[in-house]
């Protein structure tokens, strides 16, 4: 492992210092020769177009041409160029592919960007002279983001992760192709994104965090760091409670701009790299994406003007030129986009719903056959039905106007026990004789009763119980503490008896010639217990 890391660092050292890179280039090109390239496009074909004419957009990733005369940005999955003064945007790419996160090459003749036109996220290079696009990475199982050119224009750095799992790690690719290398030695659980160069080619700046994302995130999530390409060391550069992300550096080595969260808003901070002093450059700007997977970066890319007097960024649906001078007002760079946006086929499935007194139910729940196999009890549209097998007509056996669920037959087949739920009346356990009007409520106390099972000894009914107050207090669709107790009740009715906590086990049931209660758990398997 050490030998691989050292050779990787050597490649980075050679690449950045401008020394002889013949051996490295030949190695990458030989790898490229071994790969069977595919020129196939996305299999999804355009089925319609929508005319889009607008002067605003969300999450525009911006880069400025080395000449300072124009900018490039992504919009609705296509790339556009715009004069630095603003005006009508010129469309560079089109089609069903999602093209994003462009950056000009150091000489301004090419653009590197991420596209899924091959079927998955990959690095592509657009030649601005010929308008031909070439694929530089291959594989349809990646999540890739924020590609950048190395200062000598011979390599590309992009953050790559697996399409379903894994954390983004920086990979470096030769512009002529190749399988690339992971060039930074980081902990397994560290995610690294948003690479950037400043005036000193020795350092690669980036943002990092532990893990990919998490629910109910506690701050900070990201911090800035820089990688020393000579020593292989990584040095943290921020310690903000609101996190720090999307480092952007001036070419004169004086300024660092980055995004951070303060209170409930996201803004841009500017740091004088000579003195260490910081202040707000723009606050607020737009919502960041650090509480999700940040598939397009935690903030869209922004860039310094070549004279380092301003930063061009997008927020609030517009593109802004933000002067570095303290107290100066941001100036809008107006733009218009006029395009025919290609869209895929409509997901328009023809499932007619008849507005009639009778219709065919497409789904039944909690279906259980009678002990002799002659009948089937089930719930459909939250009502309890029984039908003769195999082709009898379903018959309702109550006239309740609330939910009926979890039917279970008595061992002799004469009764069906089931649970009910009503927001007004709560939940109870009932039993009914399908062939008569005999209907009895068994429970005295309202609760959420689920997964009923009638004992083989005929005299007890087991259920999973939860507190009905959770129905009213739960903030969302998931209701905790509604399935945490295993209980039993006499088949003649009466008080509820506690057996045990469920601890994740469910589906209580009985087997013949046994009064033990069996339960199952997807992780633990099958268990049994006494009352």
XYZ file of C-alpha atoms in Angstrom:
531
model
C 0.000 0.000 0.000
C 2.819 2.420 0.856
C 4.484 1.829 -2.480
C 1.251 2.668 -4.314
C 0.748 5.841 -2.304
C 4.334 6.991 -2.867
C 4.140 6.422 -6.616
C 0.846 8.314 -6.657
C 2.299 11.267 -4.793
C 5.255 11.217 -7.154
C 2.888 11.447 -10.113
C 1.177 14.440 -8.534
C 4.539 16.025 -7.742
C 5.766 15.562 -11.295
C 2.496 16.769 -12.762
C 2.305 19.966 -10.742
C 5.958 20.962 -10.794
C 6.173 20.909 -14.590
C 9.007 18.364 -14.613
C 9.359 15.558 -17.135
C 5.952 13.883 -17.415
C 6.735 11.566 -20.339
C 6.671 8.405 -18.238
C 3.418 9.338 -16.540
C 1.756 10.251 -19.821
C 2.888 7.035 -21.461
C 1.530 5.026 -18.552
C -1.886 6.681 -18.834
C -1.965 6.303 -22.602
C -1.085 2.631 -22.412
C -3.992 2.143 -20.021
C -6.231 3.978 -22.463
C -5.239 1.574 -25.228
C -6.370 -1.337 -23.073
C -9.868 0.038 -22.586
C -12.613 -0.752 -25.051
C -14.279 2.595 -25.523
C -17.993 2.860 -26.209
C -19.491 5.674 -28.282
C -23.076 4.761 -27.526
C -25.399 7.505 -26.368
C -28.135 7.353 -23.767
C -30.713 4.674 -24.669
C -33.565 7.005 -23.694
C -34.721 8.907 -26.755
C -36.372 12.297 -26.797
C -40.141 12.078 -27.245
C -41.039 15.776 -27.063
C -39.596 19.239 -26.682
C -40.497 22.230 -24.566
C -39.680 25.772 -25.599
C -37.827 27.459 -22.750
C -37.149 31.179 -22.746
C -36.015 32.610 -19.422
C -33.626 35.008 -17.688
C -33.163 33.174 -14.389
C -32.000 29.792 -13.169
C -31.174 27.723 -10.109
C -27.854 26.148 -9.151
C -25.733 27.525 -11.996
C -22.141 26.324 -11.857
C -19.938 29.092 -13.261
C -16.410 29.373 -14.659
C -14.700 32.379 -16.282
C -12.672 32.111 -19.478
C -8.933 32.809 -18.990
C -9.335 35.896 -21.201
C -11.974 37.259 -18.845
C -14.272 37.977 -21.791
C -16.894 35.284 -21.247
C -18.240 32.782 -18.760
C -19.591 29.258 -19.045
C -22.401 27.797 -16.953
C -24.719 24.801 -16.836
C -28.470 25.146 -17.165
C -31.116 22.403 -17.204
C -28.522 19.781 -18.134
C -26.855 21.739 -20.972
C -23.815 24.025 -21.183
C -23.973 27.700 -22.191
C -21.507 30.516 -22.859
C -22.212 34.145 -22.033
C -20.295 37.400 -22.565
C -18.924 38.645 -19.257
C -21.113 41.739 -19.619
C -24.195 39.557 -19.992
C -26.631 39.062 -22.837
C -27.956 36.112 -24.786
C -26.389 32.792 -23.758
C -24.970 30.600 -26.531
C -25.891 26.937 -26.145
C -22.919 24.568 -26.393
C -24.499 21.166 -25.701
C -27.980 19.746 -26.074
C -29.866 16.461 -26.068
C -31.153 14.123 -23.370
C -27.842 13.922 -21.499
C -27.339 15.876 -18.275
C -24.202 18.004 -18.723
C -22.971 19.969 -15.712
C -20.136 21.609 -13.762
C -18.021 22.944 -16.660
C -14.553 24.471 -16.387
C -12.376 26.040 -19.098
C -8.937 24.602 -19.760
C -5.999 26.882 -18.841
C -5.583 27.874 -22.503
C -9.333 28.423 -22.948
C -9.716 26.074 -25.923
C -11.495 23.224 -24.160
C -14.065 22.605 -21.442
C -14.125 19.720 -18.980
C -17.510 18.743 -17.563
C -19.560 15.857 -16.166
C -22.103 14.154 -18.428
C -24.213 11.010 -18.310
C -24.534 10.787 -22.100
C -22.783 7.386 -22.058
C -25.292 5.979 -19.566
C -23.604 7.054 -16.326
C -21.642 9.981 -14.916
C -18.275 10.433 -16.619
C -15.704 13.133 -17.371
C -15.989 14.618 -20.861
C -13.948 17.232 -22.734
C -15.525 19.626 -25.238
C -13.257 21.142 -27.890
C -14.518 24.705 -28.375
C -12.946 24.948 -31.827
C -14.424 21.795 -33.335
C -17.347 21.434 -30.868
C -16.539 17.736 -30.596
C -16.967 16.061 -27.205
C -14.665 13.235 -26.103
C -15.246 10.900 -23.187
C -12.315 10.723 -20.760
C -13.545 8.273 -18.133
C -15.483 5.084 -18.694
C -17.959 3.205 -16.548
C -21.640 3.658 -15.770
C -21.478 3.026 -12.037
C -19.926 6.271 -10.842
C -21.098 9.448 -9.173
C -18.678 12.114 -10.377
C -18.511 15.818 -9.684
C -16.521 19.064 -9.854
C -13.874 18.246 -12.475
C -10.962 20.703 -12.697
C -7.870 21.078 -14.871
C -4.419 20.980 -13.386
C -2.580 24.274 -14.029
C -0.477 22.749 -16.823
C -3.617 21.559 -18.611
C -2.427 17.954 -18.901
C -4.475 16.318 -16.178
C -8.005 16.426 -14.811
C -8.998 15.952 -11.185
C -12.539 14.862 -10.319
C -14.267 13.459 -7.234
C -15.555 9.933 -7.841
C -17.755 7.561 -5.829
C -19.848 4.477 -6.489
C -23.301 5.082 -7.911
C -25.076 3.504 -4.915
C -22.551 3.693 -2.114
C -19.031 4.693 -1.251
C -17.545 8.118 -0.593
C -16.149 10.588 -3.101
C -12.387 10.423 -3.474
C -10.237 12.495 -5.815
C -9.046 10.751 -8.965
C -6.623 12.167 -11.519
C -6.867 11.420 -15.254
C -4.592 12.239 -18.148
C -6.292 14.349 -20.824
C -5.549 11.622 -23.387
C -7.446 9.029 -21.382
C -6.562 6.215 -19.023
C -7.996 4.575 -15.940
C -6.728 7.308 -13.624
C -5.372 7.115 -10.099
C -6.594 8.057 -6.641
C -3.931 10.533 -5.611
C -4.692 11.407 -1.976
C -4.277 9.082 0.996
C -7.373 9.743 3.159
C -9.249 7.795 5.800
C -11.813 5.352 4.464
C -14.783 7.257 5.918
C -13.677 10.700 4.711
C -15.454 12.274 1.735
C -13.476 14.762 -0.373
C -15.058 17.071 -2.980
C -14.651 20.485 -4.612
C -10.947 20.500 -5.507
C -9.419 23.889 -6.413
C -6.009 25.371 -7.220
C -4.733 28.789 -6.206
C -1.590 30.682 -7.149
C 0.711 28.070 -5.611
C 0.531 24.827 -7.580
C 1.940 22.969 -4.615
C -1.460 22.858 -2.904
C -4.827 21.414 -3.831
C -7.663 22.916 -1.772
C -10.866 20.981 -1.146
C -13.710 20.391 1.325
C -14.125 17.202 3.315
C -16.430 15.546 5.820
C -16.863 12.243 7.607
C -19.409 10.031 5.874
C -21.570 10.852 2.892
C -24.560 12.410 4.671
C -26.801 11.767 7.642
C -30.296 12.408 8.929
C -30.774 15.148 11.525
C -27.286 16.444 10.772
C -25.345 18.144 13.530
C -22.882 20.846 12.573
C -20.235 21.202 11.418
C -20.509 18.938 8.371
C -17.690 20.088 6.059
C -14.386 21.892 6.597
C -11.770 23.153 4.135
C -8.368 21.518 3.846
C -5.424 21.649 1.479
C -3.216 18.852 0.204
C 0.548 19.404 0.054
C 1.689 17.706 -3.138
C 5.323 17.607 -1.973
C 4.862 15.939 1.386
C 1.489 14.254 0.939
C 0.232 15.980 4.100
C -3.283 17.354 4.522
C -3.829 20.507 6.572
C -7.256 21.673 7.811
C -7.928 25.336 7.001
C -11.251 26.094 8.725
C -13.101 25.287 11.920
C -16.466 26.936 11.389
C -19.539 25.737 13.241
C -21.598 26.350 10.086
C -19.172 24.248 7.987
C -16.989 25.431 5.113
C -17.199 24.324 1.490
C -16.534 25.195 -2.183
C -13.052 26.816 -1.801
C -12.349 29.369 -4.532
C -8.933 31.041 -4.748
C -7.623 34.101 -6.537
C -4.745 33.688 -8.971
C -2.629 36.312 -7.148
C -2.532 34.235 -3.990
C -4.263 36.841 -1.848
C -7.893 35.749 -1.495
C -9.924 32.709 -0.509
C -13.717 32.681 -0.880
C -15.853 29.834 0.439
C -19.398 29.018 1.489
C -20.608 28.563 5.052
C -23.863 28.399 6.988
C -24.605 31.111 9.569
C -27.794 30.799 11.601
C -30.364 29.701 9.018
C -28.728 31.177 5.907
C -25.783 30.349 3.666
C -23.286 33.028 2.691
C -19.854 33.573 1.154
C -16.875 34.373 3.350
C -13.683 35.993 2.032
C -10.306 35.514 3.707
C -7.145 37.539 3.143
C -4.558 34.782 2.853
C -1.762 37.218 3.734
C -3.260 38.488 7.008
C -5.817 35.793 7.857
C -8.593 38.383 8.239
C -12.110 37.350 7.203
C -15.428 39.033 6.466
C -18.674 38.381 4.630
C -18.455 38.819 0.871
C -22.150 38.062 0.277
C -24.804 37.068 2.799
C -27.201 35.450 2.351
C -26.835 33.776 -1.034
C -28.738 30.509 -1.492
C -29.457 27.283 0.350
C -26.485 24.918 0.392
C -26.746 21.149 -0.077
C -24.602 19.871 2.776
C -27.444 17.975 4.479
C -27.895 15.805 1.388
C -25.368 13.927 -0.769
C -24.322 17.139 -2.578
C -24.275 15.421 -5.978
C -23.527 18.731 -7.728
C -21.390 20.110 -4.910
C -22.393 21.748 -1.645
C -22.581 25.058 -3.554
C -22.378 25.710 -7.286
C -18.940 26.547 -8.654
C -17.923 30.231 -8.653
C -14.788 31.907 -9.992
C -12.535 34.938 -9.634
C -12.199 37.322 -12.531
C -8.684 37.222 -14.056
C -7.831 40.580 -12.449
C -8.918 39.175 -9.049
C -11.109 42.199 -8.350
C -14.407 40.290 -8.252
C -16.020 36.878 -7.893
C -18.742 35.728 -10.283
C -21.347 33.514 -8.628
C -25.004 32.592 -9.001
C -27.754 32.876 -6.405
C -31.301 34.113 -6.247
C -31.890 32.917 -9.807
C -29.326 35.390 -11.208
C -25.627 35.645 -12.020
C -23.696 38.241 -9.996
C -20.345 39.990 -10.208
C -19.367 40.543 -6.553
C -16.521 43.061 -6.077
C -13.783 42.184 -3.595
C -13.610 45.783 -2.408
C -15.286 46.093 0.968
C -18.663 47.807 0.831
C -19.038 47.554 -2.952
C -22.410 46.397 -4.276
C -22.855 43.222 -6.309
C -23.733 43.798 -9.962
C -26.059 41.527 -11.912
C -24.807 39.914 -15.110
C -28.066 39.560 -17.040
C -28.586 36.536 -19.242
C -31.282 35.001 -21.385
C -31.663 31.384 -22.411
C -33.795 30.512 -25.418
C -33.835 26.816 -26.226
C -35.882 23.794 -27.167
C -35.492 21.476 -24.190
C -35.680 17.790 -25.089
C -37.705 15.589 -22.748
C -38.206 11.856 -22.504
C -41.494 9.979 -22.909
C -44.272 10.856 -20.493
C -44.833 8.434 -17.635
C -48.488 8.289 -18.569
C -49.852 4.879 -17.635
C -53.467 4.280 -18.583
C -55.126 2.921 -15.448
C -58.756 4.060 -15.659
C -60.708 4.252 -12.402
C -64.418 3.672 -12.834
C -66.791 5.936 -10.943
C -69.440 3.246 -10.487
C -71.228 1.580 -7.587
C -69.243 -1.597 -8.171
C -65.662 -2.051 -9.359
C -62.854 -4.613 -9.198
C -60.533 -4.228 -6.196
C -56.903 -4.543 -7.269
C -55.417 -5.391 -3.870
C -56.430 -7.308 -0.739
C -54.613 -7.398 2.619
C -54.257 -9.745 5.580
C -55.769 -12.710 3.728
C -56.157 -15.831 5.927
C -57.912 -19.113 5.021
C -60.260 -20.823 7.480
C -58.883 -23.901 9.308
C -60.694 -26.269 6.931
C -59.605 -24.262 3.861
C -63.156 -23.618 2.658
C -63.235 -19.848 3.216
C -60.972 -16.829 3.005
C -61.113 -13.766 5.249
C -59.396 -10.604 4.071
C -59.453 -6.807 4.165
C -60.110 -4.717 1.085
C -60.590 -0.941 1.119
C -60.206 -1.171 4.922
C -63.283 -3.394 5.274
C -63.479 -7.062 6.326
C -64.817 -9.638 3.830
C -65.265 -13.421 3.755
C -65.692 -15.537 0.625
C -66.164 -19.204 -0.166
C -63.175 -20.770 -1.889
C -62.338 -21.043 -4.681
C -64.714 -18.680 -6.482
C -67.370 -17.514 -4.017
C -68.670 -13.973 -3.858
C -67.058 -11.812 -1.130
C -69.454 -10.787 1.634
C -69.022 -8.074 4.228
C -69.582 -9.351 7.758
C -69.946 -6.031 9.618
C -71.408 -2.627 8.896
C -68.671 -0.586 10.612
C -67.622 2.651 8.965
C -64.018 2.504 10.212
C -60.926 0.399 9.488
C -61.054 -3.387 9.969
C -57.794 -5.318 9.735
C -55.689 -8.319 10.768
C -58.396 -11.049 10.753
C -57.574 -14.378 12.441
C -59.762 -17.520 12.583
C -60.592 -19.440 15.737
C -59.210 -23.010 15.588
C -62.729 -24.443 15.155
C -63.446 -22.017 12.293
C -66.579 -20.550 13.881
C -65.222 -17.093 14.718
C -63.041 -14.400 13.207
C -61.196 -11.954 15.462
C -60.029 -8.670 13.956
C -58.789 -5.252 15.023
C -60.295 -1.875 14.243
C -59.155 1.701 14.143
C -61.071 4.959 14.145
C -59.499 8.380 14.738
C -62.558 9.260 16.827
C -63.082 5.969 18.717
C -59.551 4.568 18.787
C -58.754 0.877 18.264
C -60.275 -2.348 19.614
C -60.367 -6.102 19.071
C -63.677 -7.661 17.952
C -64.821 -11.166 17.121
C -67.630 -12.105 14.746
C -69.352 -15.247 13.507
C -69.369 -15.048 9.692
C -72.584 -17.053 9.406
C -74.566 -15.037 11.959
C -74.994 -11.545 13.329
C -73.080 -12.334 16.526
C -70.518 -9.502 16.886
C -68.686 -8.820 20.165
C -66.110 -6.273 21.249
C -63.446 -8.003 23.354
C -61.221 -5.140 24.542
C -62.031 -2.623 27.224
C -59.161 -0.196 26.593
C -58.536 1.562 23.291
C -55.109 1.002 21.705
C -53.481 0.248 18.375
C -53.856 -3.532 17.984
C -52.053 -5.325 15.156
C -51.107 -8.805 13.924
C -53.711 -10.869 15.771
C -53.244 -14.613 16.321
C -55.777 -17.031 17.861
C -54.237 -19.697 20.095
C -54.672 -23.367 19.238
C -56.190 -23.859 22.698
C -59.084 -21.659 21.515
C -59.237 -19.534 24.666
C -56.752 -16.726 24.011
C -55.994 -14.163 21.311
C -52.496 -12.675 21.029
C -51.785 -9.262 19.486
C -49.109 -6.611 19.173
C -50.190 -3.437 20.911
C -49.140 0.207 20.871
C -50.392 3.380 22.505
C -53.086 5.069 20.470
C -51.886 8.497 21.593
C -49.015 8.098 19.118
C -51.515 8.317 16.272
C -52.361 11.842 17.355
C -48.892 12.954 18.459
C -46.665 11.573 15.701
C -45.261 14.362 13.469
C -45.209 12.182 10.356
C -46.358 8.979 8.715
C -44.069 6.854 10.890
C -45.539 6.340 14.357
C -43.094 5.017 16.985
C -44.202 2.945 19.986
C -47.204 1.489 18.150
C -45.806 -2.064 18.025
C -43.720 -2.401 21.162
C -45.847 -4.757 23.339
C -46.916 -8.373 22.932
C -50.235 -8.939 24.776
C -53.042 -11.458 25.091
C -56.767 -11.280 25.823
C -59.327 -13.957 26.576
C -61.326 -14.985 23.532
C -64.383 -14.141 25.632
C -63.136 -10.595 26.251
C -61.824 -8.812 29.307
C -58.609 -7.091 30.384
C -55.416 -7.065 28.340
C -52.459 -9.049 29.729
C -48.876 -7.988 29.006
C -46.520 -10.766 27.852
C -43.269 -9.093 26.794
C -41.740 -6.276 24.781
C -41.518 -7.089 21.096
C -37.917 -5.801 20.675
C -38.369 -5.840 16.918
C -40.038 -9.244 16.713
C -43.373 -9.497 14.943
C -45.871 -11.842 13.247
C -46.991 -13.820 16.334
C -48.434 -17.240 15.472
C -49.082 -20.706 16.881
C -48.447 -24.253 15.756
C -50.534 -27.358 16.438
C -50.246 -29.110 19.804
C -48.400 -26.218 21.420
C -49.348 -23.216 23.500
C -46.033 -21.420 22.890
C -46.090 -18.139 20.978
C -43.802 -17.957 17.958
C -42.473 -14.658 16.548
C -40.044 -13.787 13.784
C -37.498 -11.091 13.088
C -35.784 -10.479 9.748
C -32.393 -10.219 11.406
C -32.697 -12.638 14.329
C -34.864 -15.408 12.865
C -37.577 -17.356 14.740
C -38.163 -17.415 18.510
C -40.835 -18.825 20.809
C -41.975 -17.930 24.308
C -44.542 -18.847 26.941
C -47.305 -16.507 28.073
